[in-house]
Every structure is written in C-alpha cells, then in structure tokens.
Amino acid sequence: MTRSPEGVVVLDAKGLRALAHPVRVQLVDLLRKHGPSTATRLAERLGANSGTASYHLRRLAAAGFVEEDTERGNARERWWRSVHRSTRLTDEDGLTEREPEAVLAYMQSVAALYNLRVQKALNELQTMPKPWRRVLDLSSHAFRLTLEEAEQLREDLVELVERYRRDGEEAPPDAVRVYLMPHVLPELDDPEEP
C-alpha cells in the first residue's frame, strides 16, 4: 500500500485482500466517520457481536488500516482508530487481473456500504429538514462515451469533488456530513447495440 500525504491509501494486493470483506469495510468507515472506538461499540453499530468486530479489527490492524489508540481505554477496553482518511483502488498495476476475486469482493463490500448509506438517508427523509430534503438527489444519467471521454468524465468528477471541504476538516457550525457517491459504470454488453 502507498499512502499519500493527504492520508489516502492506495490499495496493493495485500491491502486489498485484507479489506475485501463487508464487515472490515464498514469498520474502517465507522472509525473514519466517528473517530476512535472500541470493538463493543463498533459491534453495536454493525449489529454484530464484539468477538466478530475484535477479530476483524485485528486483521485490519495487521494490514495497517487501523491501529490501537493507546491514549484511550484501559486494560479491559481496547480502543481502535483509523490510520488513513480514505482508500483508493486503482488498476494501474494490473491488480484486477492478478486478484480478481479480492477486487470483486472489495467492490461488492463498498457497493453494499453505499447502499446502506442511501437506505439510511431514505429512512430519514420524512424527518429531514425541508431544505436538506431538496439537496438529496438520486440521479442516474446515461451517456454514450468513448474510453477517452469516460476517463475524462472520471477525472472531471474528481476535480470537482476536490473543491469541497472534506469530512474531518474544520467546518462552519451548520455544516453536516454529505456523501457524494459518483459511479462510472461501463455497460459493455448492451443488447441494443447494432
């Protein structure tokens, strides 16, 4: 794994295999979102038992995604914290071909986490303040693009997102966490193609 100065880790084969599990993706997400926590508290949020959370936290620690927060807790209570701010998966070194099962498992775990976020927002829609309801958006746009145009679209989206304040950075008191989950999904076997 390589880590950028901004706290972004780029997955290698070892890191990918360690993170290619839905519980581990959710644990890292919770630690990034809410800060340090114990296995018991994390298990409650996941609806799992603390033994399962502890096991996966130890695996994540061995791979360098989380670490024990030694400034908190005591002999009976272990606290954990995320080591990185975000995770990126690229295929620049052929990782998809070398580790197809791990890439698929990781991507499916990320997609499941995104689905949980969407469901949570929809479940809270009726109690959400009206101005925030107007912000919520579940759009889908279909394009016909060449490979080069699709790459440019992805780069443009990254550039746009970089203009905004990241979660965890100092923010005004009325700021709330907002998720943007852009997907660029090629549909290569369209049955309507000539």
PDB file of C-alpha atoms in Angstrom:
ATOM      1  CA  MET A   1       0.000   0.000   0.000  1.00  0.00           C
ATOM      2  CA  THR A   2       1.122   3.511  -0.664  1.00  0.00           C
ATOM      3  CA  ARG A   3      -0.052   6.403   1.451  1.00  0.00           C
ATOM      4  CA  SER A   4      -0.291   9.972   0.223  1.00  0.00           C
ATOM      5  CA  PRO A   5       0.433  12.996   2.433  1.00  0.00           C
ATOM      6  CA  GLU A   6      -3.325  13.694   2.435  1.00  0.00           C
ATOM      7  CA  GLY A   7      -3.981  10.402   4.248  1.00  0.00           C
ATOM      8  CA  VAL A   8      -5.239   8.471   1.210  1.00  0.00           C
ATOM      9  CA  VAL A   9      -4.098   4.863   0.941  1.00  0.00           C
ATOM     10  CA  VAL A  10      -3.845   3.229  -2.483  1.00  0.00           C
ATOM     11  CA  LEU A  11      -4.531  -0.479  -2.195  1.00  0.00           C
ATOM     12  CA  ASP A  12      -1.997  -3.098  -3.188  1.00  0.00           C
ATOM     13  CA  ALA A  13      -2.724  -6.844  -3.355  1.00  0.00           C
ATOM     14  CA  LYS A  14      -2.099  -7.466   0.371  1.00  0.00           C
ATOM     15  CA  GLY A  15      -4.199  -4.492   1.483  1.00  0.00           C
ATOM     16  CA  LEU A  16      -6.941  -5.404  -0.945  1.00  0.00           C
ATOM     17  CA  ARG A  17      -7.179  -8.956   0.393  1.00  0.00           C
ATOM     18  CA  ALA A  18      -7.321  -7.656   3.972  1.00  0.00           C
ATOM     19  CA  LEU A  19     -10.071  -5.159   3.180  1.00  0.00           C
ATOM     20  CA  ALA A  20     -12.124  -7.395   0.870  1.00  0.00           C
ATOM     21  CA  HIS A  21     -14.773  -8.163   3.496  1.00  0.00           C
ATOM     22  CA  PRO A  22     -18.029  -6.254   4.157  1.00  0.00           C
ATOM     23  CA  VAL A  23     -17.511  -6.074   7.932  1.00  0.00           C
ATOM     24  CA  ARG A  24     -13.988  -4.711   7.540  1.00  0.00           C
ATOM     25  CA  VAL A  25     -15.070  -2.059   5.052  1.00  0.00           C
ATOM     26  CA  GLN A  26     -17.810  -0.987   7.485  1.00  0.00           C
ATOM     27  CA  LEU A  27     -15.440  -0.966  10.491  1.00  0.00           C
ATOM     28  CA  VAL A  28     -12.941   1.284   8.712  1.00  0.00           C
ATOM     29  CA  ASP A  29     -15.803   3.523   7.591  1.00  0.00           C
ATOM     30  CA  LEU A  30     -17.174   3.840  11.148  1.00  0.00           C
ATOM     31  CA  LEU A  31     -13.757   4.680  12.585  1.00  0.00           C
ATOM     32  CA  ARG A  32     -13.198   7.331   9.925  1.00  0.00           C
ATOM     33  CA  LYS A  33     -16.664   8.759  10.407  1.00  0.00           C
ATOM     34  CA  HIS A  34     -16.970   8.736  14.211  1.00  0.00           C
ATOM     35  CA  GLY A  35     -13.369   8.556  15.383  1.00  0.00           C
ATOM     36  CA  PRO A  36     -11.775   6.079  17.787  1.00  0.00           C
ATOM     37  CA  SER A  37     -13.975   3.418  19.320  1.00  0.00           C
ATOM     38  CA  THR A  38     -13.997   0.011  20.978  1.00  0.00           C
ATOM     39  CA  ALA A  39     -14.887  -3.299  19.368  1.00  0.00           C
ATOM     40  CA  THR A  40     -18.004  -3.460  21.561  1.00  0.00           C
ATOM     41  CA  ARG A  41     -19.298  -0.074  20.430  1.00  0.00           C
ATOM     42  CA  LEU A  42     -18.481  -0.789  16.805  1.00  0.00           C
ATOM     43  CA  ALA A  43     -20.229  -4.166  17.022  1.00  0.00           C
ATOM     44  CA  GLU A  44     -23.368  -2.455  18.353  1.00  0.00           C
ATOM     45  CA  ARG A  45     -23.398  -0.094  15.362  1.00  0.00           C
ATOM     46  CA  LEU A  46     -22.976  -3.030  12.975  1.00  0.00           C
ATOM     47  CA  GLY A  47     -25.497  -5.283  14.708  1.00  0.00           C
ATOM     48  CA  ALA A  48     -22.751  -7.871  15.223  1.00  0.00           C
ATOM     49  CA  ASN A  49     -21.126  -9.406  18.283  1.00  0.00           C
ATOM     50  CA  SER A  50     -17.994  -7.917  19.803  1.00  0.00           C
ATOM     51  CA  GLY A  51     -15.952 -11.058  19.075  1.00  0.00           C
ATOM     52  CA  THR A  52     -16.587 -10.653  15.357  1.00  0.00           C
ATOM     53  CA  ALA A  53     -15.655  -6.961  15.493  1.00  0.00           C
ATOM     54  CA  SER A  54     -12.497  -7.728  17.505  1.00  0.00           C
ATOM     55  CA  TYR A  55     -11.405 -10.400  15.043  1.00  0.00           C
ATOM     56  CA  HIS A  56     -11.838  -8.113  12.030  1.00  0.00           C
ATOM     57  CA  LEU A  57     -10.174  -5.173  13.802  1.00  0.00           C
ATOM     58  CA  ARG A  58      -7.110  -7.329  14.495  1.00  0.00           C
ATOM     59  CA  ARG A  59      -6.978  -8.356  10.821  1.00  0.00           C
ATOM     60  CA  LEU A  60      -7.285  -4.692   9.766  1.00  0.00           C
ATOM     61  CA  ALA A  61      -4.520  -3.756  12.204  1.00  0.00           C
ATOM     62  CA  ALA A  62      -2.214  -6.447  10.815  1.00  0.00           C
ATOM     63  CA  ALA A  63      -2.754  -4.956   7.350  1.00  0.00           C
ATOM     64  CA  GLY A  64      -2.147  -1.365   8.509  1.00  0.00           C
ATOM     65  CA  PHE A  65      -5.673   0.058   8.163  1.00  0.00           C
ATOM     66  CA  VAL A  66      -6.362   0.577  11.867  1.00  0.00           C
ATOM     67  CA  GLU A  67      -4.247   0.794  14.981  1.00  0.00           C
ATOM     68  CA  GLU A  68      -4.787   0.613  18.701  1.00  0.00           C
ATOM     69  CA  ASP A  69      -5.420   4.020  20.260  1.00  0.00           C
ATOM     70  CA  THR A  70      -3.145   3.678  23.287  1.00  0.00           C
ATOM     71  CA  GLU A  71      -4.163   7.077  24.684  1.00  0.00           C
ATOM     72  CA  ARG A  72      -7.655   5.765  25.397  1.00  0.00           C
ATOM     73  CA  GLY A  73      -9.061   2.850  27.293  1.00  0.00           C
ATOM     74  CA  ASN A  74      -7.581   0.655  29.961  1.00  0.00           C
ATOM     75  CA  ALA A  75      -6.516  -2.956  30.450  1.00  0.00           C
ATOM     76  CA  ARG A  76     -10.074  -4.184  29.829  1.00  0.00           C
ATOM     77  CA  GLU A  77     -11.051  -1.914  26.982  1.00  0.00           C
ATOM     78  CA  ARG A  78      -9.122  -1.636  23.704  1.00  0.00           C
ATOM     79  CA  TRP A  79      -9.727   1.423  21.537  1.00  0.00           C
ATOM     80  CA  TRP A  80      -9.075   1.485  17.802  1.00  0.00           C
ATOM     81  CA  ARG A  81      -8.629   4.280  15.264  1.00  0.00           C
ATOM     82  CA  SER A  82      -8.320   4.508  11.503  1.00  0.00           C
ATOM     83  CA  VAL A  83      -4.836   5.079  10.102  1.00  0.00           C
ATOM     84  CA  HIS A  84      -5.964   6.593   6.774  1.00  0.00           C
ATOM     85  CA  ARG A  85      -8.565   9.195   5.790  1.00  0.00           C
ATOM     86  CA  SER A  86      -9.685   7.372   2.641  1.00  0.00           C
ATOM     87  CA  THR A  87      -8.943   4.379   0.428  1.00  0.00           C
ATOM     88  CA  ARG A  88      -8.430   4.197  -3.332  1.00  0.00           C
ATOM     89  CA  LEU A  89      -8.374   1.215  -5.623  1.00  0.00           C
ATOM     90  CA  THR A  90      -6.650   1.703  -8.961  1.00  0.00           C
ATOM     91  CA  ASP A  91      -5.854  -0.805 -11.667  1.00  0.00           C
ATOM     92  CA  GLU A  92      -2.655   0.861 -12.805  1.00  0.00           C
ATOM     93  CA  ASP A  93      -0.557  -2.181 -11.898  1.00  0.00           C
ATOM     94  CA  GLY A  94      -2.991  -4.841 -13.153  1.00  0.00           C
ATOM     95  CA  LEU A  95      -4.460  -5.628  -9.729  1.00  0.00           C
ATOM     96  CA  THR A  96      -7.818  -6.639 -11.233  1.00  0.00           C
ATOM     97  CA  GLU A  97      -6.153  -9.355 -13.303  1.00  0.00           C
ATOM     98  CA  ARG A  98      -3.884 -10.589 -10.500  1.00  0.00           C
ATOM     99  CA  GLU A  99      -6.516 -10.548  -7.730  1.00  0.00           C
ATOM    100  CA  PRO A 100      -9.925 -10.772  -9.460  1.00  0.00           C
ATOM    101  CA  GLU A 101     -11.767 -12.374  -6.520  1.00  0.00           C
ATOM    102  CA  ALA A 102     -10.378  -9.879  -3.994  1.00  0.00           C
ATOM    103  CA  VAL A 103     -11.161  -6.902  -6.258  1.00  0.00           C
ATOM    104  CA  LEU A 104     -14.723  -8.139  -6.752  1.00  0.00           C
ATOM    105  CA  ALA A 105     -15.220  -8.832  -3.023  1.00  0.00           C
ATOM    106  CA  TYR A 106     -13.895  -5.373  -2.119  1.00  0.00           C
ATOM    107  CA  MET A 107     -16.033  -3.606  -4.728  1.00  0.00           C
ATOM    108  CA  GLN A 108     -19.126  -5.540  -3.613  1.00  0.00           C
ATOM    109  CA  SER A 109     -18.411  -4.562   0.006  1.00  0.00           C
ATOM    110  CA  VAL A 110     -18.092  -0.903  -0.964  1.00  0.00           C
ATOM    111  CA  ALA A 111     -21.313  -1.084  -3.007  1.00  0.00           C
ATOM    112  CA  ALA A 112     -23.112  -2.632  -0.015  1.00  0.00           C
ATOM    113  CA  LEU A 113     -21.865   0.201   2.212  1.00  0.00           C
ATOM    114  CA  TYR A 114     -23.094   2.765  -0.318  1.00  0.00           C
ATOM    115  CA  ASN A 115     -26.466   1.038  -0.409  1.00  0.00           C
ATOM    116  CA  LEU A 116     -26.664   1.252   3.396  1.00  0.00           C
ATOM    117  CA  ARG A 117     -25.977   4.997   3.205  1.00  0.00           C
ATOM    118  CA  VAL A 118     -28.708   5.504   0.611  1.00  0.00           C
ATOM    119  CA  GLN A 119     -31.209   3.470   2.650  1.00  0.00           C
ATOM    120  CA  LYS A 120     -30.352   5.432   5.813  1.00  0.00           C
ATOM    121  CA  ALA A 121     -30.966   8.745   4.029  1.00  0.00           C
ATOM    122  CA  LEU A 122     -34.272   7.493   2.613  1.00  0.00           C
ATOM    123  CA  ASN A 123     -35.356   6.196   6.022  1.00  0.00           C
ATOM    124  CA  GLU A 124     -34.695   9.662   7.464  1.00  0.00           C
ATOM    125  CA  LEU A 125     -36.329  11.531   4.568  1.00  0.00           C
ATOM    126  CA  GLN A 126     -39.596  12.331   6.378  1.00  0.00           C
ATOM    127  CA  THR A 127     -37.811  13.800   9.413  1.00  0.00           C
ATOM    128  CA  MET A 128     -35.108  15.552   7.411  1.00  0.00           C
ATOM    129  CA  PRO A 129     -35.381  19.369   7.442  1.00  0.00           C
ATOM    130  CA  LYS A 130     -37.054  20.569   4.246  1.00  0.00           C
ATOM    131  CA  PRO A 131     -34.007  22.434   2.850  1.00  0.00           C
ATOM    132  CA  TRP A 132     -31.901  19.264   3.185  1.00  0.00           C
ATOM    133  CA  ARG A 133     -34.646  17.207   1.519  1.00  0.00           C
ATOM    134  CA  ARG A 134     -34.237  19.430  -1.535  1.00  0.00           C
ATOM    135  CA  VAL A 135     -30.492  18.670  -1.567  1.00  0.00           C
ATOM    136  CA  LEU A 136     -30.949  14.883  -1.525  1.00  0.00           C
ATOM    137  CA  ASP A 137     -30.559  13.518  -5.038  1.00  0.00           C
ATOM    138  CA  LEU A 138     -30.642  10.018  -6.538  1.00  0.00           C
ATOM    139  CA  SER A 139     -29.879  10.804 -10.154  1.00  0.00           C
ATOM    140  CA  SER A 140     -28.833   8.499 -12.936  1.00  0.00           C
ATOM    141  CA  HIS A 141     -27.512   9.798 -16.239  1.00  0.00           C
ATOM    142  CA  ALA A 142     -26.693   7.604 -19.228  1.00  0.00           C
ATOM    143  CA  PHE A 143     -24.078   8.733 -21.739  1.00  0.00           C
ATOM    144  CA  ARG A 144     -22.538   7.268 -24.884  1.00  0.00           C
ATOM    145  CA  LEU A 145     -18.802   7.836 -24.406  1.00  0.00           C
ATOM    146  CA  THR A 146     -15.538   6.625 -25.820  1.00  0.00           C
ATOM    147  CA  LEU A 147     -12.955   5.232 -23.425  1.00  0.00           C
ATOM    148  CA  GLU A 148     -11.108   8.559 -23.501  1.00  0.00           C
ATOM    149  CA  GLU A 149     -14.301  10.505 -22.780  1.00  0.00           C
ATOM    150  CA  ALA A 150     -15.182   8.179 -19.885  1.00  0.00           C
ATOM    151  CA  GLU A 151     -11.707   8.663 -18.416  1.00  0.00           C
ATOM    152  CA  GLN A 152     -12.123  12.422 -18.759  1.00  0.00           C
ATOM    153  CA  LEU A 153     -15.521  12.268 -17.050  1.00  0.00           C
ATOM    154  CA  ARG A 154     -13.972  10.438 -14.112  1.00  0.00           C
ATOM    155  CA  GLU A 155     -11.121  12.957 -13.889  1.00  0.00           C
ATOM    156  CA  ASP A 156     -13.589  15.864 -14.073  1.00  0.00           C
ATOM    157  CA  LEU A 157     -15.629  14.377 -11.222  1.00  0.00           C
ATOM    158  CA  VAL A 158     -12.525  14.001  -9.054  1.00  0.00           C
ATOM    159  CA  GLU A 159     -11.520  17.593  -9.814  1.00  0.00           C
ATOM    160  CA  LEU A 160     -14.985  18.839  -8.889  1.00  0.00           C
ATOM    161  CA  VAL A 161     -15.066  16.902  -5.615  1.00  0.00           C
ATOM    162  CA  GLU A 162     -11.635  18.227  -4.618  1.00  0.00           C
ATOM    163  CA  ARG A 163     -13.072  21.768  -4.482  1.00  0.00           C
ATOM    164  CA  TYR A 164     -15.160  20.939  -1.401  1.00  0.00           C
ATOM    165  CA  ARG A 165     -14.288  20.586   2.283  1.00  0.00           C
ATOM    166  CA  ARG A 166     -13.525  17.018   3.327  1.00  0.00           C
ATOM    167  CA  ASP A 167     -15.155  15.288   6.256  1.00  0.00           C
ATOM    168  CA  GLY A 168     -12.957  15.825   9.284  1.00  0.00           C
ATOM    169  CA  GLU A 169     -11.694  19.240   8.192  1.00  0.00           C
ATOM    170  CA  GLU A 170     -12.686  22.324  10.142  1.00  0.00           C
ATOM    171  CA  ALA A 171     -16.171  23.406   9.065  1.00  0.00           C
ATOM    172  CA  PRO A 172     -18.824  26.006   9.942  1.00  0.00           C
ATOM    173  CA  PRO A 173     -21.146  25.017  12.809  1.00  0.00           C
ATOM    174  CA  ASP A 174     -24.113  24.470  10.467  1.00  0.00           C
ATOM    175  CA  ALA A 175     -22.199  22.068   8.190  1.00  0.00           C
ATOM    176  CA  VAL A 176     -23.376  18.450   8.082  1.00  0.00           C
ATOM    177  CA  ARG A 177     -21.824  15.357   6.577  1.00  0.00           C
ATOM    178  CA  VAL A 178     -22.887  14.939   2.928  1.00  0.00           C
ATOM    179  CA  TYR A 179     -21.987  11.886   0.860  1.00  0.00           C
ATOM    180  CA  LEU A 180     -21.384  12.042  -2.862  1.00  0.00           C
ATOM    181  CA  MET A 181     -21.055   8.597  -4.398  1.00  0.00           C
ATOM    182  CA  PRO A 182     -20.396   9.006  -8.124  1.00  0.00           C
ATOM    183  CA  HIS A 183     -20.227   5.824 -10.156  1.00  0.00           C
ATOM    184  CA  VAL A 184     -18.834   5.467 -13.642  1.00  0.00           C
ATOM    185  CA  LEU A 185     -20.270   2.126 -14.764  1.00  0.00           C
ATOM    186  CA  PRO A 186     -19.469   0.973 -18.299  1.00  0.00           C
ATOM    187  CA  GLU A 187     -22.196  -1.191 -19.858  1.00  0.00           C
ATOM    188  CA  LEU A 188     -20.240  -3.094 -22.480  1.00  0.00           C
ATOM    189  CA  ASP A 189     -22.763  -5.780 -23.352  1.00  0.00           C
ATOM    190  CA  ASP A 190     -25.761  -3.599 -24.191  1.00  0.00           C
ATOM    191  CA  PRO A 191     -28.214  -5.826 -26.126  1.00  0.00           C
ATOM    192  CA  GLU A 192     -29.486  -2.806 -28.077  1.00  0.00           C
ATOM    193  CA  GLU A 193     -26.102  -2.229 -29.710  1.00  0.00           C
ATOM    194  CA  PRO A 194     -26.141  -2.756 -33.507  1.00  0.00           C
TER     195      PRO A 194
END
